[in-house]
Amino acid sequence: ASKVNRGGIYHFEKNAAQIMETDLHIEMNLRKALELDQFELYYQPQINTLTQELKGYEALIRWNHPDLGIVSPAKFIPMAESTGIIVEIGEWVVDQALSTLKAWNTEKSKDITISINASARQFLHKDFPSLVGKYLDKHQVCPSKLVIEITESLALENTVEVSEQLTIFNKMGVSISIDDFGAGYSSLTYLLHFPVSTLKLDRQFIQHVHQDPKSMIIIKTLIRLAKDLDINLIAEGVEEEEQSNLLQDLGCYMIQGYLYGKPMPKEEAFRFLLNSNKN
Ligand code: C2E
Ligand code: CA
Ligand code: CA
Ligand code: CA
């Protein structure tokens, strides 16, 4: 776009129009993807290294784009959030994840949990708890098997609203997990007021634990904190045996990472479940 003022129309006005057009375009594409059933949930195992058992799966969305192939959520979730269509996509995720868990109706799936990610806009939506309740009913899934992951920033920026939603989910028996824990926020006092069941230790600490003594100190402190507050801790992004061993030495036994399993399509996740040690 040129920076000259042509006929009184500044280029930034044109840019604003262009941006709006692009936004509309993106929203249309995401809506179409929803209608054409191009989204897919992948499932990544969460392992208890103490017992070697499968504790549950985190559901992670993918977009099977006809031209682009598999599109990462890191690419389209932010756009889905800014256009608002995340609310509809999020509803699809709840429906899909619970229907999959229901379909895995075996002895081995009895005790596993399914975690879904909720964006701020979706989580703060007044109707979100009742919507979750509706799909729990529809698929006849016990609320205790569902975990909703929200990010630390969401929890801190909307304390009152989040607290209200947490109270409702708590009453329903649905668990809440704080995602990306430790990534960029220093105030931990919200942990005192929020009924959360799990903290997910951000991958950045795990990644650097062997090179950076500070990462190690932070991990130790967060493991201790979780223990003292009686909150579960899952370490995310564990790729190496060394990292896993160290975490276990420090007392963190719940692990999610490529070392134990990448996110996989539901059929593969089902086979993984059948081969897991749980019975
Ligand atoms: P997240 O919730 O922090 O999910 C963990 C991400 O780390 C996933 O990326 C996962 O594939 C990746 N990961 C897991 N283990 C390892 C590892 O050992 N090494 C490395 N390098 N990466 C690992 P993914 O699937 O690309 O998802 C990216 C983000 O997109 C998620 O981060 C989450 O914030 C968002 N997202 C994914 N699915 C959904 C969804 O259904 N709804 C919403 N609102 N957001 C979603
Ligand atoms: Ca997550
Ligand atoms: Ca995370
Ligand atoms: Ca994240």
Short mmCIF file of C-alpha atoms and ligand atoms in Angstrom, two decimals:
data_model
loop_
_atom_site.label_atom_id
_atom_site.label_comp_id
_atom_site.label_asym_id
_atom_site.label_seq_id
_atom_site.Cartn_x
_atom_site.Cartn_y
_atom_site.Cartn_z
CA ALA A 1 0.00 0.00 0.00
CA SER A 2 1.25 3.45 -0.88
CA LYS A 3 1.72 6.06 1.78
CA VAL A 4 0.45 8.99 -0.27
CA ASN A 5 -2.80 10.71 0.38
CA ARG A 6 -4.90 10.15 -2.70
CA GLY A 7 -8.10 12.08 -2.96
CA GLY A 8 -8.31 12.51 0.79
CA ILE A 9 -8.25 8.78 1.45
CA TYR A 10 -5.31 7.87 3.58
CA HIS A 11 -3.67 4.58 3.04
CA PHE A 12 -4.36 3.51 6.60
CA GLU A 13 -8.08 3.71 5.93
CA LYS A 14 -7.58 1.44 3.01
CA ASN A 15 -5.50 -0.86 5.17
CA ALA A 16 -8.22 -1.02 7.77
CA ALA A 17 -10.64 -2.05 5.04
CA GLN A 18 -8.19 -4.61 3.78
CA ILE A 19 -7.69 -5.99 7.23
CA MET A 20 -11.42 -6.29 7.72
CA GLU A 21 -11.70 -8.06 4.43
CA THR A 22 -8.95 -10.47 5.38
CA ASP A 23 -10.60 -11.11 8.74
CA LEU A 24 -13.89 -11.86 7.06
CA HIS A 25 -12.11 -14.12 4.66
CA ILE A 26 -10.40 -16.03 7.44
CA GLU A 27 -13.61 -16.33 9.40
CA MET A 28 -15.39 -17.63 6.31
CA ASN A 29 -12.68 -20.20 5.73
CA LEU A 30 -12.76 -21.40 9.31
CA ARG A 31 -16.53 -21.61 9.21
CA LYS A 32 -16.31 -23.57 5.99
CA ALA A 33 -13.73 -25.88 7.56
CA LEU A 34 -16.18 -26.55 10.37
CA GLU A 35 -19.01 -27.28 7.92
CA LEU A 36 -16.85 -29.48 5.72
CA ASP A 37 -15.58 -31.38 8.75
CA GLN A 38 -11.92 -30.51 8.09
CA PHE A 39 -10.93 -30.27 11.73
CA GLU A 40 -9.56 -33.28 13.50
CA LEU A 41 -8.55 -33.92 17.09
CA TYR A 42 -5.24 -35.58 17.80
CA TYR A 43 -4.60 -37.15 21.19
CA GLN A 44 -1.35 -36.97 23.12
CA PRO A 45 -0.77 -39.40 26.01
CA GLN A 46 -0.08 -38.26 29.55
CA ILE A 47 1.90 -40.90 31.40
CA ASN A 48 2.39 -41.68 35.04
CA THR A 49 6.06 -42.69 35.01
CA LEU A 50 5.81 -44.18 38.49
CA THR A 51 3.32 -46.84 37.41
CA GLN A 52 3.95 -46.61 33.65
CA GLU A 53 0.21 -46.15 33.26
CA LEU A 54 -1.66 -43.99 30.82
CA LYS A 55 -3.30 -41.25 32.86
CA GLY A 56 -5.14 -39.60 30.01
CA TYR A 57 -4.97 -37.77 26.73
CA GLU A 58 -4.82 -34.13 25.76
CA ALA A 59 -6.92 -33.39 22.69
CA LEU A 60 -5.14 -31.10 20.22
CA ILE A 61 -6.88 -29.75 17.15
CA ARG A 62 -5.56 -29.95 13.57
CA TRP A 63 -6.95 -28.52 10.36
CA ASN A 64 -6.80 -30.89 7.41
CA HIS A 65 -6.68 -28.25 4.72
CA PRO A 66 -7.34 -29.50 1.17
CA ASP A 67 -4.44 -27.46 -0.26
CA LEU A 68 -2.18 -26.76 2.69
CA GLY A 69 -2.21 -30.19 4.32
CA ILE A 70 -2.26 -30.37 8.11
CA VAL A 71 -2.35 -26.88 9.58
CA SER A 72 -1.07 -26.41 13.12
CA PRO A 73 -3.38 -24.86 15.72
CA ALA A 74 -0.65 -22.33 16.47
CA LYS A 75 -1.46 -20.93 13.01
CA PHE A 76 -5.24 -20.79 13.07
CA ILE A 77 -6.33 -20.73 16.72
CA PRO A 78 -5.21 -17.10 17.20
CA MET A 79 -7.27 -16.12 14.14
CA ALA A 80 -10.22 -18.15 15.36
CA GLU A 81 -9.91 -16.27 18.66
CA SER A 82 -9.76 -12.82 17.10
CA THR A 83 -12.71 -13.45 14.80
CA GLY A 84 -14.76 -15.08 17.56
CA ILE A 85 -15.38 -18.30 15.67
CA ILE A 86 -13.35 -20.05 18.36
CA VAL A 87 -16.61 -20.36 20.29
CA GLU A 88 -18.07 -22.61 17.58
CA ILE A 89 -14.81 -24.49 17.03
CA GLY A 90 -14.55 -24.95 20.77
CA GLU A 91 -18.02 -26.46 20.90
CA TRP A 92 -17.02 -28.89 18.16
CA VAL A 93 -13.95 -29.83 20.24
CA VAL A 94 -16.03 -30.60 23.33
CA ASP A 95 -18.48 -32.69 21.31
CA GLN A 96 -15.73 -34.55 19.43
CA ALA A 97 -13.49 -35.25 22.44
CA LEU A 98 -16.35 -36.59 24.55
CA SER A 99 -17.75 -38.68 21.73
CA THR A 100 -14.30 -40.23 21.21
CA LEU A 101 -13.90 -41.01 24.89
CA LYS A 102 -17.36 -42.58 24.87
CA ALA A 103 -16.52 -44.64 21.80
CA TRP A 104 -13.41 -46.03 23.53
CA ASN A 105 -15.71 -47.93 25.77
CA THR A 106 -13.30 -50.53 27.08
CA GLU A 107 -12.10 -51.63 30.47
CA LYS A 108 -8.85 -49.80 29.81
CA SER A 109 -10.48 -46.46 29.11
CA LYS A 110 -12.45 -46.53 32.35
CA ASP A 111 -10.04 -44.41 34.34
CA ILE A 112 -8.43 -42.19 31.75
CA THR A 113 -9.18 -38.51 31.47
CA ILE A 114 -9.54 -36.38 28.40
CA SER A 115 -8.20 -32.82 28.49
CA ILE A 116 -9.40 -30.14 26.14
CA ASN A 117 -8.01 -26.66 25.60
CA ALA A 118 -10.34 -23.72 26.09
CA SER A 119 -9.56 -20.26 24.79
CA ALA A 120 -10.33 -17.23 26.93
CA ARG A 121 -13.29 -16.16 24.87
CA GLN A 122 -14.77 -19.62 24.97
CA PHE A 123 -14.11 -20.25 28.66
CA LEU A 124 -15.50 -16.89 29.75
CA HIS A 125 -18.67 -17.34 27.72
CA LYS A 126 -21.58 -17.39 30.14
CA ASP A 127 -23.07 -20.49 28.54
CA PHE A 128 -19.86 -22.52 28.44
CA PRO A 129 -20.49 -24.63 31.57
CA SER A 130 -24.02 -25.56 30.48
CA LEU A 131 -22.74 -26.36 27.01
CA VAL A 132 -20.16 -28.70 28.50
CA GLY A 133 -22.91 -30.22 30.63
CA LYS A 134 -25.02 -30.77 27.54
CA TYR A 135 -22.27 -32.76 25.80
CA LEU A 136 -21.44 -34.74 28.94
CA ASP A 137 -25.11 -35.77 28.94
CA LYS A 138 -25.23 -36.40 25.22
CA HIS A 139 -22.27 -38.78 25.34
CA GLN A 140 -22.98 -40.11 28.81
CA VAL A 141 -19.48 -39.30 30.04
CA CYS A 142 -18.81 -38.87 33.75
CA PRO A 143 -17.76 -35.23 34.45
CA SER A 144 -14.74 -36.42 36.45
CA LYS A 145 -13.18 -37.71 33.23
CA LEU A 146 -13.08 -34.28 31.65
CA VAL A 147 -10.31 -31.77 32.23
CA ILE A 148 -10.44 -28.26 30.84
CA GLU A 149 -7.10 -26.58 30.27
CA ILE A 150 -6.98 -22.81 30.54
CA THR A 151 -3.89 -20.65 30.36
CA GLU A 152 -2.31 -18.87 33.23
CA SER A 153 -2.75 -15.50 31.51
CA LEU A 154 -6.50 -16.03 31.22
CA ALA A 155 -6.70 -16.87 34.91
CA LEU A 156 -4.79 -13.76 35.90
CA GLU A 157 -6.44 -11.26 33.60
CA ASN A 158 -10.03 -12.12 34.43
CA THR A 159 -9.87 -13.21 38.03
CA VAL A 160 -13.50 -12.62 38.97
CA GLU A 161 -15.05 -14.13 35.86
CA VAL A 162 -12.70 -17.10 35.85
CA SER A 163 -13.39 -17.69 39.50
CA GLU A 164 -17.14 -17.80 38.81
CA GLN A 165 -16.74 -20.29 35.99
CA LEU A 166 -14.36 -22.41 38.09
CA THR A 167 -16.89 -22.60 40.89
CA ILE A 168 -19.53 -23.87 38.46
CA PHE A 169 -17.23 -26.47 36.90
CA ASN A 170 -16.14 -27.52 40.34
CA LYS A 171 -19.75 -28.17 41.33
CA MET A 172 -20.27 -30.11 38.11
CA GLY A 173 -17.25 -32.28 38.91
CA VAL A 174 -15.22 -31.16 35.90
CA SER A 175 -11.50 -30.58 36.59
CA ILE A 176 -9.53 -27.53 35.60
CA SER A 177 -5.91 -27.48 34.65
CA ILE A 178 -3.64 -24.43 34.35
CA ASP A 179 -1.71 -24.66 31.09
CA ASP A 180 1.73 -23.21 30.37
CA PHE A 181 2.29 -22.83 34.10
CA GLY A 182 5.25 -20.63 34.97
CA ALA A 183 5.43 -19.07 31.51
CA GLY A 184 5.71 -15.38 32.09
CA TYR A 185 3.72 -14.68 35.20
CA SER A 186 5.09 -14.18 38.63
CA SER A 187 2.02 -13.86 40.79
CA LEU A 188 0.95 -17.23 42.05
CA THR A 189 -1.58 -16.03 44.58
CA TYR A 190 -4.47 -16.95 42.31
CA LEU A 191 -3.67 -20.55 43.12
CA LEU A 192 -4.99 -19.90 46.60
CA HIS A 193 -8.37 -18.79 45.29
CA PHE A 194 -8.92 -21.02 42.30
CA PRO A 195 -10.00 -24.61 42.67
CA VAL A 196 -7.67 -26.10 40.08
CA SER A 197 -6.69 -29.74 40.04
CA THR A 198 -3.60 -29.66 37.84
CA LEU A 199 -0.76 -27.41 36.76
CA LYS A 200 1.05 -28.02 33.51
CA LEU A 201 4.67 -27.08 33.76
CA ASP A 202 5.61 -25.16 30.64
CA ARG A 203 7.91 -26.80 28.12
CA GLN A 204 10.45 -23.97 28.21
CA PHE A 205 11.68 -25.08 31.66
CA ILE A 206 11.97 -28.71 30.63
CA GLN A 207 13.79 -27.82 27.43
CA HIS A 208 16.59 -25.98 29.16
CA VAL A 209 16.85 -27.93 32.33
CA HIS A 210 20.19 -29.51 31.53
CA GLN A 211 21.93 -26.38 30.29
CA ASP A 212 20.41 -23.79 32.55
CA PRO A 213 20.67 -24.00 36.35
CA LYS A 214 17.92 -21.41 36.69
CA SER A 215 15.41 -23.65 34.89
CA MET A 216 16.29 -26.37 37.35
CA ILE A 217 15.67 -24.09 40.33
CA ILE A 218 12.32 -23.01 38.91
CA ILE A 219 11.27 -26.59 38.25
CA LYS A 220 12.23 -27.64 41.75
CA THR A 221 10.31 -24.74 43.23
CA LEU A 222 7.19 -25.38 41.16
CA ILE A 223 7.22 -29.11 41.97
CA ARG A 224 7.49 -28.22 45.65
CA LEU A 225 4.72 -25.63 45.35
CA ALA A 226 2.35 -28.06 43.65
CA LYS A 227 3.06 -30.67 46.29
CA ASP A 228 2.48 -28.28 49.17
CA LEU A 229 -0.76 -27.05 47.65
CA ASP A 230 -1.79 -30.63 46.89
CA ILE A 231 -2.23 -29.91 43.19
CA ASN A 232 -1.22 -32.35 40.44
CA LEU A 233 1.64 -31.37 38.20
CA ILE A 234 2.23 -32.49 34.62
CA ALA A 235 5.51 -31.72 32.91
CA GLU A 236 5.00 -30.79 29.27
CA GLY A 237 7.29 -31.20 26.31
CA VAL A 238 9.52 -33.95 27.65
CA GLU A 239 11.56 -35.24 24.71
CA GLU A 240 14.55 -36.92 26.32
CA GLU A 241 15.05 -39.76 28.74
CA GLU A 242 17.40 -37.55 30.73
CA GLN A 243 14.70 -34.95 31.26
CA SER A 244 12.23 -37.58 32.34
CA ASN A 245 14.68 -39.11 34.81
CA LEU A 246 15.50 -35.76 36.30
CA LEU A 247 11.83 -34.87 36.72
CA GLN A 248 11.22 -38.18 38.45
CA ASP A 249 14.16 -37.57 40.75
CA LEU A 250 12.61 -34.25 41.66
CA GLY A 251 9.25 -35.91 42.35
CA CYS A 252 7.31 -35.09 39.18
CA TYR A 253 5.86 -38.31 37.76
CA MET A 254 3.20 -37.09 35.35
CA ILE A 255 4.71 -36.51 31.98
CA GLN A 256 3.46 -35.48 28.55
CA GLY A 257 5.91 -35.26 25.70
CA TYR A 258 7.27 -36.77 22.52
CA LEU A 259 9.35 -39.19 24.60
CA TYR A 260 6.19 -41.06 25.57
CA GLY A 261 4.04 -40.25 22.57
CA LYS A 262 3.28 -37.58 20.01
CA PRO A 263 -0.24 -36.31 19.41
CA MET A 264 -1.94 -38.95 17.24
CA PRO A 265 -5.20 -39.51 15.38
CA LYS A 266 -7.91 -41.18 17.41
CA GLU A 267 -7.54 -44.67 15.90
CA GLU A 268 -3.87 -44.69 16.79
CA ALA A 269 -4.59 -43.29 20.25
CA PHE A 270 -7.07 -46.09 20.75
CA ARG A 271 -4.43 -48.71 19.88
CA PHE A 272 -2.00 -46.97 22.22
CA LEU A 273 -4.64 -47.18 24.93
CA LEU A 274 -5.21 -50.88 24.34
CA ASN A 275 -1.46 -51.51 24.60
CA SER A 276 -1.06 -49.43 27.74
CA ASN A 277 -0.48 -51.14 31.07
CA LYS A 278 -3.71 -50.12 32.65
CA ASN A 279 -6.30 -52.82 33.18
P1 C2E B 1 -0.60 -26.43 24.35
O1 C2E B 1 -1.96 -26.54 24.93
O2 C2E B 1 0.47 -25.92 25.25
O3 C2E B 1 -0.27 -27.88 23.81
C1 C2E B 1 0.99 -28.49 23.86
C2 C2E B 1 1.71 -28.33 22.55
O4 C2E B 1 3.04 -28.86 22.70
C3 C2E B 1 1.08 -29.12 21.41
O5 C2E B 1 1.30 -28.39 20.21
C4 C2E B 1 1.90 -30.40 21.42
O6 C2E B 1 1.89 -31.07 20.18
C5 C2E B 1 3.26 -29.85 21.74
N1 C2E B 1 4.14 -30.85 22.35
C6 C2E B 1 3.80 -31.87 23.17
N2 C2E B 1 4.89 -32.58 23.55
C7 C2E B 1 5.95 -31.99 22.96
C8 C2E B 1 7.36 -32.27 22.98
O7 C2E B 1 7.85 -33.21 23.61
N3 C2E B 1 8.15 -31.44 22.24
C9 C2E B 1 7.64 -30.40 21.52
N4 C2E B 1 8.48 -29.65 20.83
N5 C2E B 1 6.31 -30.10 21.51
C10 C2E B 1 5.48 -30.89 22.22
P2 C2E B 1 0.14 -28.19 19.14
O8 C2E B 1 -0.68 -29.44 19.05
O9 C2E B 1 0.75 -27.65 17.91
O10 C2E B 1 -0.78 -27.09 19.80
C11 C2E B 1 -0.33 -25.77 19.96
C12 C2E B 1 -1.26 -24.97 20.81
O11 C2E B 1 -2.51 -24.74 20.13
C13 C2E B 1 -1.66 -25.65 22.11
O12 C2E B 1 -0.62 -25.50 23.05
C14 C2E B 1 -2.91 -24.88 22.46
O13 C2E B 1 -2.60 -23.66 23.07
C15 C2E B 1 -3.51 -24.63 21.09
N6 C2E B 1 -4.58 -25.61 20.84
C16 C2E B 1 -4.48 -26.88 20.37
N7 C2E B 1 -5.68 -27.46 20.28
C17 C2E B 1 -6.58 -26.55 20.72
C18 C2E B 1 -8.01 -26.54 20.86
O14 C2E B 1 -8.73 -27.52 20.60
N8 C2E B 1 -8.57 -25.39 21.32
C19 C2E B 1 -7.83 -24.29 21.65
N9 C2E B 1 -8.47 -23.20 22.10
N10 C2E B 1 -6.50 -24.26 21.54
C20 C2E B 1 -5.88 -25.37 21.07
CA CA B 2 -2.89 -27.51 26.60
CA CA B 3 0.95 -26.07 27.36
CA CA B 4 -0.01 -22.82 24.89
#
